[in-house]
GROMACS .gro file of C-alpha atoms in nm:
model
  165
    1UNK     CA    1  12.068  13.779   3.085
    2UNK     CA    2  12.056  14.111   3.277
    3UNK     CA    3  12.317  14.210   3.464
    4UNK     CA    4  12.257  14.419   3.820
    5UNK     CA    5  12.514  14.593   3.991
    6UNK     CA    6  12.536  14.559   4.367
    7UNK     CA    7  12.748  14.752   4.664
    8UNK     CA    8  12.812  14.584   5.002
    9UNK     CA    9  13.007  14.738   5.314
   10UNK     CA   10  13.164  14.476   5.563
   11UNK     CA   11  13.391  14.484   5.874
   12UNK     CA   12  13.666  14.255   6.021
   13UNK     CA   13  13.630  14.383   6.403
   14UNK     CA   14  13.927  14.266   6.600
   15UNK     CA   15  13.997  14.331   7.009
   16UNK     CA   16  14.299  14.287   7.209
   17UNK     CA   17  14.214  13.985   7.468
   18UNK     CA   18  14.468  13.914   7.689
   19UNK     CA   19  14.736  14.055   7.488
   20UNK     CA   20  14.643  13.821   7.213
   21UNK     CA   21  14.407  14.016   6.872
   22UNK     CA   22  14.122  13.785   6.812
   23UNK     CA   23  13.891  13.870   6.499
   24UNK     CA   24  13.481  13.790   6.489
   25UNK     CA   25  13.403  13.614   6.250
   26UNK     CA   26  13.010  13.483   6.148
   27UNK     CA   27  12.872  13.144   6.031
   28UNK     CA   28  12.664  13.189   5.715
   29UNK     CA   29  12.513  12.914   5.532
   30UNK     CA   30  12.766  12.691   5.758
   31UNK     CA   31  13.084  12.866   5.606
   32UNK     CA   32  13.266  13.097   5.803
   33UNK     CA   33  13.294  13.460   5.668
   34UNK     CA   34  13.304  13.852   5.759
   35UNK     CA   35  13.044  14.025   5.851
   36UNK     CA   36  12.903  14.271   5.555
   37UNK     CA   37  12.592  14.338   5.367
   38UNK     CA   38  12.387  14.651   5.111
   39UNK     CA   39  12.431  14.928   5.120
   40UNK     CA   40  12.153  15.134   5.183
   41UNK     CA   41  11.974  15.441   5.032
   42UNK     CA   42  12.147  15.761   5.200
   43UNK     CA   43  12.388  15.527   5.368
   44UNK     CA   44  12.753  15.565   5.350
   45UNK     CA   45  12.993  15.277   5.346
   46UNK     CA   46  13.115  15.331   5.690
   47UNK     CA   47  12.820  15.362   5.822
   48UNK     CA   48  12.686  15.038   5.633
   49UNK     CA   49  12.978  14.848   5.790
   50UNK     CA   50  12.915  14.965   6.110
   51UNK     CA   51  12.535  14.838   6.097
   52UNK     CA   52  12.610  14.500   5.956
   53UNK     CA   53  12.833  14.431   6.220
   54UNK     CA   54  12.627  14.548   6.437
   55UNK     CA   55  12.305  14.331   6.291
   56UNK     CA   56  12.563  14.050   6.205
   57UNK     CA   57  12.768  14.015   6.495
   58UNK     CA   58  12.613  14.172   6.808
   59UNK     CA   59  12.902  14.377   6.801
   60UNK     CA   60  12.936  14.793   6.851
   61UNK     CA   61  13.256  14.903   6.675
   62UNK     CA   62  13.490  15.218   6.595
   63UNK     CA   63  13.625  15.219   6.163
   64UNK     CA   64  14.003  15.289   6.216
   65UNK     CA   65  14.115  15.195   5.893
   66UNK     CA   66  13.952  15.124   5.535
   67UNK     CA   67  14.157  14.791   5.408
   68UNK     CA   68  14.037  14.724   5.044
   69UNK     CA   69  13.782  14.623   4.807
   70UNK     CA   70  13.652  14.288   4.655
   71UNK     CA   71  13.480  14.165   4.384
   72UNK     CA   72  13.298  13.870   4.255
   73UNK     CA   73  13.010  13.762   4.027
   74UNK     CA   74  12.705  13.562   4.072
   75UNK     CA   75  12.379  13.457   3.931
   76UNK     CA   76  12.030  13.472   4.140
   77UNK     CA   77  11.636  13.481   4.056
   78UNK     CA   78  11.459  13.733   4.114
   79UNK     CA   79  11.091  13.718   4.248
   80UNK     CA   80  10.915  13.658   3.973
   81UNK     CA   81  11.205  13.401   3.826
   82UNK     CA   82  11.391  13.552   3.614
   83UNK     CA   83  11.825  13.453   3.642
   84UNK     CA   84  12.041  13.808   3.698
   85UNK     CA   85  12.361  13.821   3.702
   86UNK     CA   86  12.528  14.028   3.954
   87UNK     CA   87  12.850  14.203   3.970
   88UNK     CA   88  12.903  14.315   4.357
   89UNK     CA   89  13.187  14.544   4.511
   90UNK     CA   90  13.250  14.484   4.895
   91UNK     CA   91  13.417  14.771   5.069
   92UNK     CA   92  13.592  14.675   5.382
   93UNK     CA   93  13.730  14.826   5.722
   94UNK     CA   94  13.911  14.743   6.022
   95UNK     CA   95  13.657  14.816   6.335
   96UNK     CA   96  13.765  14.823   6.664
   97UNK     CA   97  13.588  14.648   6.854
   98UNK     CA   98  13.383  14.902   7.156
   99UNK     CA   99  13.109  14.693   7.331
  100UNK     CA  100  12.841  14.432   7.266
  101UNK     CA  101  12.752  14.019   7.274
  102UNK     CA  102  12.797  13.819   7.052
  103UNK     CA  103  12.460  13.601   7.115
  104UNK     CA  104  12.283  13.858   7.010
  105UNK     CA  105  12.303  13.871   6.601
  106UNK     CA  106  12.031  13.877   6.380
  107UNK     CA  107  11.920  13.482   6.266
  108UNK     CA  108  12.039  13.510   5.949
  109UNK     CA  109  12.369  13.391   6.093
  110UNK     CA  110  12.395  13.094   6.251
  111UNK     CA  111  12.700  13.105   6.553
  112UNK     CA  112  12.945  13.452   6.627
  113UNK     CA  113  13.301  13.378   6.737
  114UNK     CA  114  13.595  13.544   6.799
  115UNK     CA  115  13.929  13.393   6.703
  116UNK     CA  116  14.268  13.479   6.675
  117UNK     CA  117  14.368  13.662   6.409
  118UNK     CA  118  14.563  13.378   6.203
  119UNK     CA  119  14.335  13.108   6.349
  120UNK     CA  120  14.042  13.345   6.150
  121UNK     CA  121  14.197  13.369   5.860
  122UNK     CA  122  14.246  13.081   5.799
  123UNK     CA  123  13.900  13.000   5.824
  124UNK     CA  124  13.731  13.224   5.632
  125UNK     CA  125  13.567  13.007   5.350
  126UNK     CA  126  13.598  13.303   5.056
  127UNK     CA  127  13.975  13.319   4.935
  128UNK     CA  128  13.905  13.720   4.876
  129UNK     CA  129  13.822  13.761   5.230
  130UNK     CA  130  14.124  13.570   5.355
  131UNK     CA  131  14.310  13.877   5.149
  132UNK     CA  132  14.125  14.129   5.358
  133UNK     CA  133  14.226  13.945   5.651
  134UNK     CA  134  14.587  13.981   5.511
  135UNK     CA  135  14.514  14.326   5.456
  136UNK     CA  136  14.406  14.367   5.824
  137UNK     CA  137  14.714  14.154   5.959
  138UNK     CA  138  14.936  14.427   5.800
  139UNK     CA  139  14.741  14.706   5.940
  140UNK     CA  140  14.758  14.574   6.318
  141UNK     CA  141  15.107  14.478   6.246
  142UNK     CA  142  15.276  14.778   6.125
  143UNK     CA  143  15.264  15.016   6.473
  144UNK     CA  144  15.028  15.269   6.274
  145UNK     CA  145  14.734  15.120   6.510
  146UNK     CA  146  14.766  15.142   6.878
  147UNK     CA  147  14.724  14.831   7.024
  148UNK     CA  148  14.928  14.818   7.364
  149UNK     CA  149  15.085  14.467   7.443
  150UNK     CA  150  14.908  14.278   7.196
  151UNK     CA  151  15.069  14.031   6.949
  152UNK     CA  152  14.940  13.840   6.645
  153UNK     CA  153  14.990  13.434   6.691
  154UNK     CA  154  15.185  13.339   6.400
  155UNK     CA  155  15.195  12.909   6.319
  156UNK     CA  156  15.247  12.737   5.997
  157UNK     CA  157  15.413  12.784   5.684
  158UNK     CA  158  15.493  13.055   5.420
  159UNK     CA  159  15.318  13.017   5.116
  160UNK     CA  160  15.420  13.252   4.794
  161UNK     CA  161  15.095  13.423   4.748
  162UNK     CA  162  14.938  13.462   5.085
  163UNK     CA  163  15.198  13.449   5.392
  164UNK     CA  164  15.181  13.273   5.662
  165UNK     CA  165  14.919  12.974   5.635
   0.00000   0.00000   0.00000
């Protein structure tokens, strides 16, 4: 089997509403997940993130921070039937959110919505993404972001591996 190798850019965009974060997140394939997609030719990653949220979401953003990388495999035809597998790197940022709707993403996703930040993460369907969301929780949380009189809602238990649940 032939193996492809693929490079995605994504975003978690997050605002301060009413002193509380909130996060968008996008229904895909009714499962909950960030916003991200290919990279381009002549497109850098920022950039890509920036569009795919954009496309995704509705959403106009601002890259503050870069929070990580993923990985995963997968198989998939291609047109004329042949299985690939795929090896594919997602790069990830924190955007800040600027301006925009969320009604009006592409129709590849099915609903936008912005949550609070815990709320979010913990319904992100992809355990890899919930770690960016960690990633992003630390970022927001830490005082190296300015974000005036806004607090992260914290409920539920500690587990070992991934915080608060």
């Amino acid at each position: 089997m032939r193996t492809v190798k693929e490079i995605s850019s994504g975003g978690v965009v997050y605002r301060n509403r009413q002193g509380v974060l909130e996060v968008a997140l996008i229904m895909a394939r009714r499962r909950w997940r960030l916003p991200k997609g290919q990279v381009e030719e002549g497109e850098g990653l920022e950039e890509t993130a920036l569009r795919e949220v954009r496309e995704e979401t509705g959403l106009e953003g601002k890259v503050v921070e870069k929070l990580g990388d993923i990985t995963y495999w997968y198989t998939n035809k291609t047109h004329d039937g042949e299985t690939i597998r795929i090896f594919k790197r997602v790069y990830f940022y924190l955007v800040r959110y600027l301006s925009g709707d969320t009604a009006r993403h592409d129709e590849e996703v099915e609903d936008v919505r912005w949550w609070p930040i815990e709320q979010a993460r913990k319904r992100l369907f992809y355990p890899t993404e919930r770690k960016m969301m960690l990633q992003a929780i630390a970022c927001l949380a830490d005082g190296r972001l300015k974000t005036p009189g806004a607090r992260i809602e914290r409920a539920g238990k500690r587990t070992r591996d991934e915080g608060v649940v």
